Coordinates of N, CA and C in Angstrom, one line a residue:
X16 N -54.6 -48.2 193.9 CA -55.4 -46.3 194.5 C -56.5 -48.6 194.2
X17 N -57.8 -48.3 194.9 CA -58.6 -49.2 194.5 C -59.9 -48.2 194.2
X18 N -60.3 -49.7 192.6 CA -61.2 -48.5 192.1 C -62.9 -49.5 192.3
X19 N -63.9 -48.3 192.7 CA -65.2 -49.3 192.2 C -66.3 -48.4 191.3
X20 N -67.3 -49.5 191.7 CA -67.9 -48.3 190.7 C -69.6 -49.6 191.2
X21 N -70.6 -48.1 191.3 CA -71.8 -48.5 192.6 C -72.6 -48.8 191.1
X22 N -73.9 -48.8 190.4 CA -74.6 -48.5 189.6 C -76.3 -48.5 189.9
X23 N -76.8 -47.7 190.5 CA -77.9 -47.9 190.8 C -79.3 -47.0 190.3
X24 N -80.5 -47.8 190.3 CA -81.8 -47.1 189.4 C -82.8 -46.6 191.0
X25 N -83.3 -45.3 190.7 CA -83.6 -45.3 191.6 C -85.4 -44.4 191.3
X26 N -86.2 -44.5 191.7 CA -87.3 -44.4 191.2 C -87.8 -43.3 191.3
X27 N -86.7 -41.7 191.7 CA -87.0 -40.9 191.5 C -86.6 -39.7 190.3
X28 N -87.2 -38.8 189.5 CA -86.6 -38.0 188.8 C -85.0 -37.7 189.1
X29 N -84.4 -37.7 187.3 CA -83.1 -37.1 188.0 C -83.0 -35.8 188.6
X30 N -83.5 -34.7 188.9 CA -83.2 -33.4 189.7 C -83.6 -34.1 191.0
X31 N -84.6 -34.7 191.4 CA -84.7 -35.1 192.6 C -83.4 -35.8 193.3
X32 N -83.1 -36.7 192.3 CA -81.8 -37.7 192.7 C -80.7 -36.7 193.7
X33 N -80.1 -35.9 192.0 CA -79.4 -35.0 192.2 C -79.8 -33.6 193.5
X34 N -80.3 -33.6 193.5 CA -81.1 -32.3 195.3 C -80.4 -32.8 195.7
X35 N -81.3 -34.2 196.1 CA -81.1 -35.1 197.6 C -79.2 -35.6 197.5
X36 N -78.6 -36.2 196.6 CA -77.5 -37.0 196.8 C -76.5 -35.8 197.3
X37 N -76.2 -34.5 196.1 CA -75.2 -33.0 196.9 C -76.1 -32.6 197.7
X38 N -76.1 -32.4 198.9 CA -77.5 -31.5 200.3 C -75.8 -32.2 201.5
X39 N -74.9 -31.2 201.8 CA -74.1 -32.2 203.1 C -75.1 -32.6 204.3
X40 N -76.2 -31.7 204.3 CA -77.0 -31.5 205.7 C -77.0 -33.6 205.6
X41 N -78.2 -33.8 204.4 CA -78.2 -35.3 204.0 C -77.2 -36.0 204.4
X42 N -76.0 -35.8 203.9 CA -74.9 -36.6 204.5 C -74.4 -36.8 206.3
X43 N -74.2 -35.9 206.0 CA -74.8 -35.9 207.6 C -75.6 -36.5 208.5
X44 N -76.6 -37.1 208.0 CA -77.9 -37.4 208.9 C -78.0 -38.9 208.8
X45 N -77.1 -39.2 207.7 CA -77.8 -40.7 207.5 C -76.1 -40.8 207.6
X46 N -74.0 -40.3 208.0 CA -73.2 -41.0 207.6 C -73.1 -41.2 209.4
X47 N -72.7 -42.3 209.4 CA -72.5 -42.5 211.5 C -71.4 -41.6 211.7
X48 N -71.0 -40.8 212.8 CA -70.0 -40.7 213.4 C -69.1 -39.3 212.7
X49 N -70.6 -38.5 212.0 CA -69.8 -37.6 210.3 C -70.4 -36.5 210.5
X50 N -69.7 -35.4 210.4 CA -70.3 -33.9 209.8 C -69.9 -34.0 208.8
X51 N -70.7 -33.4 207.2 CA -70.5 -33.3 206.4 C -70.5 -31.7 205.9
X52 N -69.6 -30.7 205.5 CA -69.9 -29.3 205.2 C -69.2 -28.8 204.6
X53 N -69.9 -28.2 203.3 CA -69.2 -27.4 202.5 C -69.5 -26.0 202.0
X54 N -68.0 -25.4 201.4 CA -68.4 -24.2 201.3 C -69.4 -23.4 200.4
X55 N -70.2 -24.0 200.2 CA -71.1 -23.3 199.2 C -72.6 -23.0 199.9
X56 N -73.1 -22.3 199.2 CA -74.7 -21.7 199.5 C -75.3 -23.2 200.0
X57 N -76.1 -23.3 201.4 CA -76.6 -24.2 201.5 C -76.5 -25.5 201.8
X58 N -75.2 -25.3 201.9 CA -74.2 -26.9 201.8 C -74.3 -27.7 200.7
X59 N -74.4 -27.2 199.2 CA -74.5 -28.1 198.4 C -72.9 -28.5 198.1
X60 N -73.4 -29.6 197.5 CA -72.0 -30.3 197.7 C -71.7 -30.3 196.0
X61 N -72.6 -29.7 195.2 CA -72.5 -29.7 193.4 C -72.3 -28.5 193.0
X62 N -71.5 -27.5 193.2 CA -71.1 -26.5 192.8 C -69.0 -26.3 192.9
X63 N -68.9 -26.0 190.6 CA -67.7 -26.2 191.0 C -66.8 -25.1 191.8
X64 N -65.9 -25.9 192.6 CA -64.9 -25.2 193.6 C -65.5 -25.0 194.9
X65 N -66.8 -25.9 195.2 CA -66.8 -25.2 196.7 C -65.5 -26.7 197.2
X66 N -65.2 -26.1 198.2 CA -65.0 -27.2 199.4 C -65.4 -27.9 200.5
X67 N -64.8 -29.0 200.6 CA -66.2 -29.7 201.2 C -65.3 -30.7 202.7
X68 N -65.7 -30.9 203.6 CA -65.3 -31.9 204.7 C -66.4 -32.4 205.0
X69 N -65.8 -33.9 205.4 CA -66.4 -34.5 205.9 C -65.4 -34.9 207.4
X70 N -65.8 -34.5 208.5 CA -64.9 -34.7 209.9 C -66.1 -36.7 210.3
X71 N -65.0 -37.3 210.6 CA -65.6 -38.1 211.1 C -64.7 -38.5 212.1
X72 N -65.0 -38.5 213.5 CA -64.7 -38.6 215.2 C -65.7 -38.9 216.5
X73 N -65.0 -39.5 216.7 CA -65.5 -39.7 218.7 C -64.5 -39.6 219.3
X74 N -65.3 -38.4 219.9 CA -64.9 -37.1 220.4 C -63.6 -36.6 220.3
X75 N -62.7 -36.9 220.9 CA -61.4 -35.8 220.5 C -60.6 -36.1 219.2
X76 N -61.4 -38.3 218.8 CA -60.1 -38.3 217.5 C -60.8 -39.0 216.6
X77 N -60.3 -38.4 215.6 CA -60.8 -38.3 214.4 C -60.3 -37.7 212.6
X78 N -60.5 -37.9 211.9 CA -59.5 -37.0 211.0 C -60.6 -36.5 210.0
X79 N -60.4 -35.9 208.6 CA -61.0 -34.7 208.2 C -60.9 -35.6 206.9
X80 N -61.8 -35.9 205.8 CA -61.6 -36.3 205.1 C -62.3 -34.9 203.8
X81 N -60.9 -34.1 203.0 CA -61.1 -32.8 202.2 C -61.6 -33.2 200.7
X82 N -62.4 -32.1 200.4 CA -62.4 -32.7 199.0 C -62.7 -31.6 198.5
X83 N -62.9 -31.6 197.1 CA -63.1 -30.3 196.0 C -63.8 -30.8 195.1
X84 N -65.0 -30.1 195.1 CA -65.9 -30.2 193.3 C -65.2 -29.3 192.3
X85 N -64.7 -30.3 191.5 CA -64.2 -29.5 190.5 C -64.6 -29.5 189.2
X86 N -66.0 -30.2 189.1 CA -66.3 -30.2 187.8 C -67.8 -30.7 187.8
X87 N -69.1 -30.0 187.0 CA -69.8 -30.2 187.9 C -70.9 -30.0 186.2
X88 N -71.9 -30.7 185.8 CA -72.6 -30.8 184.4 C -73.8 -30.7 184.5
X89 N -74.8 -30.2 184.4 CA -76.5 -30.3 184.4 C -76.8 -30.4 183.1
X90 N -76.6 -30.7 182.1 CA -77.0 -30.3 180.6 C -78.7 -30.1 180.4
X91 N -79.1 -29.2 179.5 CA -80.3 -29.2 179.3 C -80.7 -30.7 178.5
X92 N -82.0 -30.8 178.0 CA -82.7 -32.7 177.8 C -81.8 -33.7 178.5
X93 N -81.0 -34.6 177.5 CA -81.9 -36.6 178.3 C -80.1 -36.4 178.7
X94 N -79.3 -35.4 178.1 CA -77.5 -35.8 178.9 C -77.6 -36.5 180.4
X95 N -76.5 -36.9 180.2 CA -75.8 -36.7 181.9 C -75.7 -36.2 182.4
X96 N -76.4 -35.8 183.7 CA -75.8 -34.9 184.9 C -74.6 -36.1 185.6
X97 N -73.3 -34.8 186.0 CA -72.1 -35.5 186.2 C -71.6 -34.6 187.2
X98 N -70.8 -35.2 188.4 CA -70.5 -34.2 189.3 C -69.1 -35.1 189.5
X99 N -67.8 -34.5 189.2 CA -67.1 -34.9 189.9 C -66.1 -34.4 190.9
X100 N -65.7 -34.6 192.1 CA -65.1 -34.3 193.2 C -63.8 -35.4 193.7
X101 N -62.6 -34.0 193.1 CA -61.4 -35.1 194.2 C -61.6 -34.8 195.9
X102 N -60.6 -36.2 195.9 CA -60.4 -36.1 197.7 C -58.9 -35.8 197.8
X103 N -58.6 -35.4 199.0 CA -57.3 -34.5 199.2 C -57.1 -33.8 200.1
X104 N -57.8 -34.6 201.2 CA -57.0 -35.3 202.6 C -56.1 -36.3 202.7
X105 N -55.2 -36.3 204.1 CA -53.9 -36.6 204.5 C -54.4 -38.3 204.9
X106 N -55.6 -38.7 205.1 CA -56.3 -39.5 204.9 C -56.6 -40.4 204.0
X107 N -57.4 -40.1 203.2 CA -58.6 -40.2 202.3 C -58.4 -39.4 201.1
X108 N -58.1 -40.3 199.7 CA -57.5 -39.6 199.0 C -58.4 -40.7 197.4
X109 N -58.5 -39.8 196.4 CA -59.0 -40.5 195.5 C -59.9 -39.8 194.1
X110 N -61.0 -39.6 193.6 CA -61.4 -39.1 193.1 C -62.8 -39.9 192.9
X111 N -63.9 -38.8 193.3 CA -65.7 -39.7 192.4 C -66.1 -39.3 191.1
X112 N -66.8 -40.1 190.7 CA -67.1 -39.8 189.1 C -68.5 -39.9 189.1
X113 N -69.1 -39.4 189.2 CA -71.2 -39.7 189.6 C -72.1 -38.8 188.3
X114 N -72.7 -39.6 187.3 CA -73.4 -39.4 186.7 C -75.4 -39.9 187.2
X115 N -75.7 -38.6 186.8 CA -77.4 -38.7 187.3 C -77.8 -39.3 185.4
X116 N -79.0 -40.3 185.0 CA -79.4 -40.4 183.9 C -80.3 -40.5 184.0
X117 N -81.9 -39.8 183.1 CA -82.7 -40.0 183.2 C -83.6 -40.7 182.6
X118 N -84.1 -41.5 182.6 CA -84.8 -42.8 182.5 C -86.8 -43.2 182.4
X119 N -86.8 -43.2 182.2 CA -88.4 -43.1 181.8 C -89.0 -45.0 181.7
X120 N -90.1 -45.2 183.2 CA -90.1 -46.3 183.2 C -92.1 -46.5 182.6
X121 N -92.1 -47.9 182.5 CA -93.4 -48.4 181.7 C -94.2 -47.7 182.8
X122 N -95.3 -46.8 181.9 CA -96.4 -45.8 182.4 C -96.0 -44.2 182.7
X123 N -94.9 -44.1 181.9 CA -94.5 -43.0 182.0 C -93.9 -42.3 183.4
X124 N -93.5 -43.4 184.1 CA -92.8 -42.9 185.3 C -91.6 -42.4 185.2
X125 N -91.2 -41.7 186.0 CA -89.6 -41.5 185.6 C -88.8 -42.2 186.7
X126 N -87.5 -42.2 186.3 CA -86.1 -42.7 187.4 C -85.0 -42.7 186.4
X127 N -84.4 -42.6 187.8 CA -82.8 -42.3 187.3 C -82.0 -43.2 187.5
X128 N -80.5 -43.6 186.4 CA -80.0 -44.5 186.8 C -78.6 -43.4 187.4
X129 N -77.9 -43.7 188.2 CA -77.3 -43.5 188.9 C -75.7 -44.3 189.0
X130 N -75.0 -43.4 188.8 CA -74.1 -44.6 188.4 C -72.8 -43.5 189.0
X131 N -71.8 -43.7 189.9 CA -70.8 -43.8 190.9 C -69.1 -44.3 191.3
X132 N -68.3 -43.8 190.5 CA -67.0 -44.2 189.8 C -66.1 -43.4 190.8
X133 N -65.4 -44.7 192.2 CA -64.4 -44.1 193.3 C -63.9 -44.6 192.5
X134 N -62.4 -43.7 192.4 CA -61.1 -44.3 193.0 C -60.7 -43.9 194.5
X135 N -60.2 -44.4 195.4 CA -60.6 -44.8 196.6 C -58.8 -45.1 197.4
X136 N -57.8 -44.4 198.1 CA -56.2 -44.9 198.5 C -56.6 -44.8 200.3
X137 N -56.3 -45.5 200.9 CA -56.4 -44.8 202.5 C -55.4 -44.6 203.1
X138 N -54.6 -44.1 204.0 CA -53.1 -43.7 204.4 C -53.1 -44.8 205.0
X139 N -51.8 -45.3 205.0 CA -51.3 -46.7 205.9 C -51.7 -48.0 205.0
X140 N -52.5 -48.1 204.5 CA -53.3 -49.4 203.7 C -51.8 -49.7 203.0
X141 N -51.5 -50.9 202.4 CA -51.4 -51.2 201.4 C -51.6 -51.5 200.5
X142 N -51.0 -50.8 199.3 CA -52.1 -51.7 197.8 C -51.9 -53.1 197.8
X143 N -51.5 -53.6 198.1 CA -52.1 -55.1 198.1 C -53.7 -55.8 198.7
X144 N -54.1 -54.6 199.5 CA -55.2 -54.2 200.2 C -56.2 -54.2 199.4
X145 N -56.1 -53.5 198.0 CA -56.7 -52.2 197.0 C -57.9 -53.1 197.1
X146 N -58.1 -54.8 196.7 CA -59.2 -55.2 196.1 C -59.9 -55.3 198.2
X147 N -59.3 -55.3 199.2 CA -60.6 -56.0 200.2 C -60.4 -53.7 200.6
X148 N -59.8 -53.3 200.4 CA -60.5 -51.8 200.0 C -61.9 -51.4 199.4
X149 N -61.8 -51.8 197.9 CA -62.8 -51.6 196.7 C -64.3 -52.1 197.2
X150 N -63.9 -53.8 198.1 CA -65.1 -54.6 198.3 C -65.9 -53.8 200.0
X151 N -65.2 -53.1 200.7 CA -65.4 -52.2 202.0 C -66.0 -51.0 201.2
X152 N -65.5 -51.0 201.0 CA -66.5 -48.8 200.0 C -67.1 -48.8 198.9
X153 N -67.2 -50.2 198.6 CA -68.2 -50.7 197.5 C -69.8 -50.9 198.1
X154 N -69.4 -51.8 199.7 CA -71.1 -51.6 200.0 C -70.9 -50.7 201.2
X155 N -69.8 -49.9 201.8 CA -70.7 -49.0 202.3 C -70.8 -47.8 201.5
X156 N -70.5 -47.4 200.5 CA -71.0 -46.5 200.0 C -72.6 -46.8 199.1
X157 N -72.0 -47.9 198.8 CA -73.9 -48.1 198.3 C -74.7 -47.9 199.1
X158 N -74.5 -48.6 200.7 CA -75.3 -47.8 201.8 C -76.0 -46.7 201.4
X159 N -75.0 -45.9 202.0 CA -74.9 -44.5 202.1 C -75.9 -44.4 200.9
X160 N -75.0 -44.3 199.6 CA -76.3 -43.7 198.8 C -77.9 -43.6 198.6
X161 N -77.6 -45.3 198.3 CA -79.1 -45.4 198.9 C -80.1 -44.3 200.3
X162 N -79.3 -45.0 201.4 CA -80.2 -43.6 202.4 C -80.6 -42.1 202.4
X163 N -78.8 -41.8 202.1 CA -79.1 -40.0 201.3 C -80.4 -39.7 200.4
X164 N -80.2 -40.4 199.4 CA -81.8 -40.6 198.6 C -83.2 -40.9 199.2
X165 N -82.8 -41.2 200.0 CA -84.2 -41.8 200.5 C -85.0 -40.8 201.5
X166 N -85.8 -40.6 201.4 CA -86.9 -39.6 201.9 C -86.7 -40.0 203.4
X167 N -87.4 -41.2 203.7 CA -87.7 -41.9 205.0 C -86.6 -41.8 205.7
X168 N -84.9 -42.2 205.3 CA -83.8 -42.4 206.1 C -83.4 -40.7 206.8
X169 N -84.0 -40.0 205.9 CA -83.4 -38.4 206.8 C -84.7 -37.4 207.4
X170 N -85.8 -38.2 207.8 CA -86.6 -37.6 208.2 C -86.5 -36.1 209.5
X171 N -87.2 -35.2 209.1 CA -86.8 -33.6 209.8 C -86.3 -33.0 209.4
X172 N -85.4 -33.3 207.9 CA -84.1 -32.1 207.7 C -85.0 -31.7 206.2
X173 N -84.8 -30.1 206.2 CA -86.5 -29.5 205.3 C -85.3 -29.7 204.0
X174 N -86.4 -29.7 203.4 CA -85.9 -29.2 201.8 C -84.9 -28.9 201.5

């Protein structure tokens, strides 16, 4: 299974990063040809037990990336917030472990360090291609996460 780790420092407080990152409508707004839905209220992805589906398609051709949110922790205080999602689809399998840690920048400005660790396997790809899969996934996920969190990239979407 391919593995990747993305670490981003984002100029927003942790609660805002978390709210934006785990919104199915925000994912749908920025991921090409994909509609993301969640069984949780208001399309939230950060609810333990939520069934999540990312349907990627062009016309009648496509596939479902089925996932389940298996653990979420947002403790009081400075501890990191965590979310674990397991990918159980026929095409894409693996797991995502994301943590958000509050940072304080000079001048008292809030920021967040987001760490996204993912194991990913794509049906039909041999293990020998894991380094390529990891590299491609790193580039794609890093750009996508930045766009999901960026307010300007998701204009017209209700808070």
